[in-house]
PDB file of C-alpha atoms in Angstrom:
ATOM      1  CA  GLN A  19     115.537  91.094  99.023  1.00 83.00           C
ATOM      2  CA  VAL A  20     118.304  92.057  96.609  1.00 91.00           C
ATOM      3  CA  GLN A  21     119.637  95.544  96.054  1.00 95.00           C
ATOM      4  CA  LEU A  22     121.479  96.264  92.817  1.00 97.00           C
ATOM      5  CA  VAL A  23     123.838  99.157  92.161  1.00 97.00           C
ATOM      6  CA  GLU A  24     125.130  99.859  88.660  1.00 97.00           C
ATOM      7  CA  SER A  25     128.248 101.801  87.779  1.00 97.00           C
ATOM      8  CA  GLY A  26     130.518 102.426  84.824  1.00 98.00           C
ATOM      9  CA  GLY A  27     128.328 104.502  82.566  1.00 97.00           C
ATOM     10  CA  GLY A  28     129.474 107.707  80.946  1.00 97.00           C
ATOM     11  CA  LEU A  29     130.138 109.577  77.738  1.00 98.00           C
ATOM     12  CA  VAL A  30     132.178 107.862  75.024  1.00 98.00           C
ATOM     13  CA  GLN A  31     132.828 108.451  71.355  1.00 98.00           C
ATOM     14  CA  ALA A  32     131.484 106.096  68.728  1.00 98.00           C
ATOM     15  CA  GLY A  33     133.752 103.083  68.406  1.00 98.00           C
ATOM     16  CA  GLY A  34     134.798 103.277  72.032  1.00 98.00           C
ATOM     17  CA  SER A  35     134.239 100.904  74.919  1.00 98.00           C
ATOM     18  CA  LEU A  36     132.700 100.913  78.368  1.00 98.00           C
ATOM     19  CA  ARG A  37     132.355  98.275  81.059  1.00 98.00           C
ATOM     20  CA  LEU A  38     129.285  98.407  83.234  1.00 98.00           C
ATOM     21  CA  SER A  39     129.235  96.762  86.639  1.00 98.00           C
ATOM     22  CA  CYS A  40     126.314  95.802  88.826  1.00 98.00           C
ATOM     23  CA  THR A  41     126.950  94.793  92.416  1.00 97.00           C
ATOM     24  CA  ALA A  42     124.303  93.019  94.438  1.00 96.00           C
ATOM     25  CA  SER A  43     123.732  92.951  98.159  1.00 93.00           C
ATOM     26  CA  GLY A  44     122.955  89.733  99.976  1.00 78.00           C
ATOM     27  CA  ARG A  45     124.440  86.276 100.175  1.00 75.00           C
ATOM     28  CA  THR A  46     122.273  84.592  97.550  1.00 88.00           C
ATOM     29  CA  PHE A  47     123.549  86.347  94.425  1.00 91.00           C
ATOM     30  CA  SER A  48     124.665  83.070  92.867  1.00 90.00           C
ATOM     31  CA  THR A  49     121.092  81.756  92.878  1.00 92.00           C
ATOM     32  CA  TYR A  50     119.836  84.530  90.598  1.00 96.00           C
ATOM     33  CA  ALA A  51     119.949  84.797  86.856  1.00 97.00           C
ATOM     34  CA  MET A  52     120.998  88.305  85.841  1.00 98.00           C
ATOM     35  CA  GLY A  53     120.143  90.543  82.938  1.00 98.00           C
ATOM     36  CA  TRP A  54     121.013  93.882  81.419  1.00 98.00           C
ATOM     37  CA  PHE A  55     118.342  96.043  79.830  1.00 98.00           C
ATOM     38  CA  ARG A  56     118.345  99.546  78.417  1.00 98.00           C
ATOM     39  CA  GLN A  57     115.864 102.314  77.822  1.00 98.00           C
ATOM     40  CA  ALA A  58     116.311 105.237  75.470  1.00 97.00           C
ATOM     41  CA  PRO A  59     114.165 108.377  75.712  1.00 92.00           C
ATOM     42  CA  GLY A  60     110.701 107.765  74.327  1.00 95.00           C
ATOM     43  CA  LYS A  61     111.285 104.049  73.906  1.00 96.00           C
ATOM     44  CA  GLU A  62     110.361 100.951  75.841  1.00 96.00           C
ATOM     45  CA  ARG A  63     112.857  99.119  77.982  1.00 97.00           C
ATOM     46  CA  GLU A  64     114.600  96.499  75.877  1.00 97.00           C
ATOM     47  CA  PHE A  65     116.658  93.406  76.528  1.00 98.00           C
ATOM     48  CA  VAL A  66     120.413  93.597  76.013  1.00 98.00           C
ATOM     49  CA  ALA A  67     122.007  90.509  77.559  1.00 98.00           C
ATOM     50  CA  ALA A  68     121.455  87.889  80.246  1.00 98.00           C
ATOM     51  CA  ILE A  69     123.401  85.206  82.065  1.00 98.00           C
ATOM     52  CA  ASN A  70     122.338  82.185  84.053  1.00 97.00           C
ATOM     53  CA  TRP A  71     123.130  81.581  87.710  1.00 95.00           C
ATOM     54  CA  LEU A  72     126.526  79.944  87.191  1.00 93.00           C
ATOM     55  CA  GLY A  73     127.501  81.988  84.167  1.00 92.00           C
ATOM     56  CA  TYR A  74     127.785  79.222  81.621  1.00 94.00           C
ATOM     57  CA  THR A  75     124.784  80.287  79.523  1.00 96.00           C
ATOM     58  CA  THR A  76     124.417  83.727  78.022  1.00 97.00           C
ATOM     59  CA  ASN A  77     121.870  85.367  75.744  1.00 97.00           C
ATOM     60  CA  TYR A  78     122.171  88.529  73.685  1.00 98.00           C
ATOM     61  CA  ALA A  79     119.919  90.826  71.744  1.00 98.00           C
ATOM     62  CA  ASP A  80     120.778  90.911  68.052  1.00 98.00           C
ATOM     63  CA  SER A  81     121.982  94.484  68.507  1.00 97.00           C
ATOM     64  CA  ALA A  82     124.501  93.342  71.122  1.00 98.00           C
ATOM     65  CA  LYS A  83     125.859  90.191  69.531  1.00 98.00           C
ATOM     66  CA  GLY A  84     129.531  90.408  68.651  1.00 97.00           C
ATOM     67  CA  ARG A  85     129.990  93.716  70.494  1.00 98.00           C
ATOM     68  CA  PHE A  86     128.823  93.176  74.090  1.00 98.00           C
ATOM     69  CA  THR A  87     129.843  90.510  76.588  1.00 98.00           C
ATOM     70  CA  ILE A  88     128.027  89.705  79.817  1.00 98.00           C
ATOM     71  CA  SER A  89     129.855  87.951  82.633  1.00 98.00           C
ATOM     72  CA  ARG A  90     129.533  87.460  86.367  1.00 97.00           C
ATOM     73  CA  ASP A  91     131.688  86.923  89.422  1.00 96.00           C
ATOM     74  CA  ASN A  92     129.687  85.153  92.103  1.00 94.00           C
ATOM     75  CA  VAL A  93     132.417  85.728  94.687  1.00 94.00           C
ATOM     76  CA  LYS A  94     132.199  89.487  94.184  1.00 95.00           C
ATOM     77  CA  ASN A  95     128.401  89.470  93.751  1.00 96.00           C
ATOM     78  CA  THR A  96     128.879  91.384  90.514  1.00 97.00           C
ATOM     79  CA  VAL A  97     127.683  91.123  86.946  1.00 98.00           C
ATOM     80  CA  TYR A  98     129.453  92.948  84.136  1.00 98.00           C
ATOM     81  CA  LEU A  99     128.591  94.185  80.675  1.00 98.00           C
ATOM     82  CA  GLN A 100     131.602  94.844  78.473  1.00 98.00           C
ATOM     83  CA  MET A 101     130.534  97.029  75.577  1.00 98.00           C
ATOM     84  CA  ASN A 102     132.818  97.470  72.578  1.00 98.00           C
ATOM     85  CA  SER A 103     132.411  99.222  69.228  1.00 98.00           C
ATOM     86  CA  LEU A 104     129.763 101.466  70.714  1.00 98.00           C
ATOM     87  CA  LYS A 105     127.343 103.267  68.423  1.00 98.00           C
ATOM     88  CA  PRO A 106     125.221 106.386  68.974  1.00 97.00           C
ATOM     89  CA  GLU A 107     122.130 104.158  68.954  1.00 97.00           C
ATOM     90  CA  ASP A 108     123.470 102.446  72.085  1.00 98.00           C
ATOM     91  CA  THR A 109     122.758 105.649  74.010  1.00 98.00           C
ATOM     92  CA  ALA A 110     120.348 104.815  76.833  1.00 98.00           C
ATOM     93  CA  VAL A 111     119.996 104.263  80.542  1.00 98.00           C
ATOM     94  CA  TYR A 112     121.271 100.767  81.266  1.00 98.00           C
ATOM     95  CA  TYR A 113     119.698  98.710  84.032  1.00 98.00           C
ATOM     96  CA  CYS A 114     120.740  95.460  85.596  1.00 98.00           C
ATOM     97  CA  ALA A 115     118.113  93.109  86.921  1.00 98.00           C
ATOM     98  CA  ALA A 116     117.958  89.942  88.994  1.00 97.00           C
ATOM     99  CA  ARG A 117     115.599  87.065  88.376  1.00 97.00           C
ATOM    100  CA  SER A 118     114.705  84.617  91.156  1.00 95.00           C
ATOM    101  CA  ALA A 119     115.493  81.640  88.961  1.00 95.00           C
ATOM    102  CA  ARG A 120     118.577  79.853  87.725  1.00 94.00           C
ATOM    103  CA  HIS A 121     117.905  80.448  84.055  1.00 95.00           C
ATOM    104  CA  ALA A 122     117.824  83.833  82.395  1.00 94.00           C
ATOM    105  CA  SER A 123     114.991  85.426  80.475  1.00 96.00           C
ATOM    106  CA  MET A 124     114.806  88.105  77.819  1.00 96.00           C
ATOM    107  CA  SER A 125     111.550  89.490  79.216  1.00 97.00           C
ATOM    108  CA  PRO A 126     111.848  92.354  81.706  1.00 97.00           C
ATOM    109  CA  ALA A 127     108.575  91.219  83.295  1.00 97.00           C
ATOM    110  CA  GLU A 128     110.297  88.079  84.595  1.00 97.00           C
ATOM    111  CA  TYR A 129     112.886  89.955  86.651  1.00 97.00           C
ATOM    112  CA  ASP A 130     112.215  90.668  90.302  1.00 96.00           C
ATOM    113  CA  TYR A 131     114.800  93.273  91.258  1.00 96.00           C
ATOM    114  CA  TRP A 132     116.179  96.279  89.393  1.00 97.00           C
ATOM    115  CA  GLY A 133     118.995  98.722  89.840  1.00 97.00           C
ATOM    116  CA  GLN A 134     118.622 102.463  89.511  1.00 97.00           C
ATOM    117  CA  GLY A 135     120.279 102.582  86.095  1.00 97.00           C
ATOM    118  CA  THR A 136     123.416 104.149  84.695  1.00 98.00           C
ATOM    119  CA  GLN A 137     123.512 106.531  81.734  1.00 98.00           C
ATOM    120  CA  VAL A 138     125.512 105.598  78.646  1.00 98.00           C
ATOM    121  CA  THR A 139     125.927 108.287  76.000  1.00 98.00           C
ATOM    122  CA  VAL A 140     127.721 107.593  72.734  1.00 98.00           C
ATOM    123  CA  SER A 141     128.631 110.622  70.647  1.00 97.00           C
ATOM    124  CA  SER A 142     129.046 110.469  66.878  1.00 94.00           C
TER     125      SER A 142
END
């Protein structure tokens, strides 16, 4: 069982930056691939970024490429999402998720554990 707790969300002006963190419980964090997803009101949950178990492979949604960076620290049991050049359309609840596999996926259905989410609001 893995418990995930996100932090770092908030209100920021367009063009600003935020860094989200997701800390996992348990001693097996390094065996999980990790992902970040987001869900805006009235929309389906969508993929943002993912990273494999050792952190050497990353994947990004087209909307995140060049602006967001996912990283992980397996000593601290934490995955990060650095978000730069934020836009109002980035406004959503952001969730981190853990997949019981070494390699990441862009499909939310392939993740086994989810955090409670953290709100990101970007004002214009």
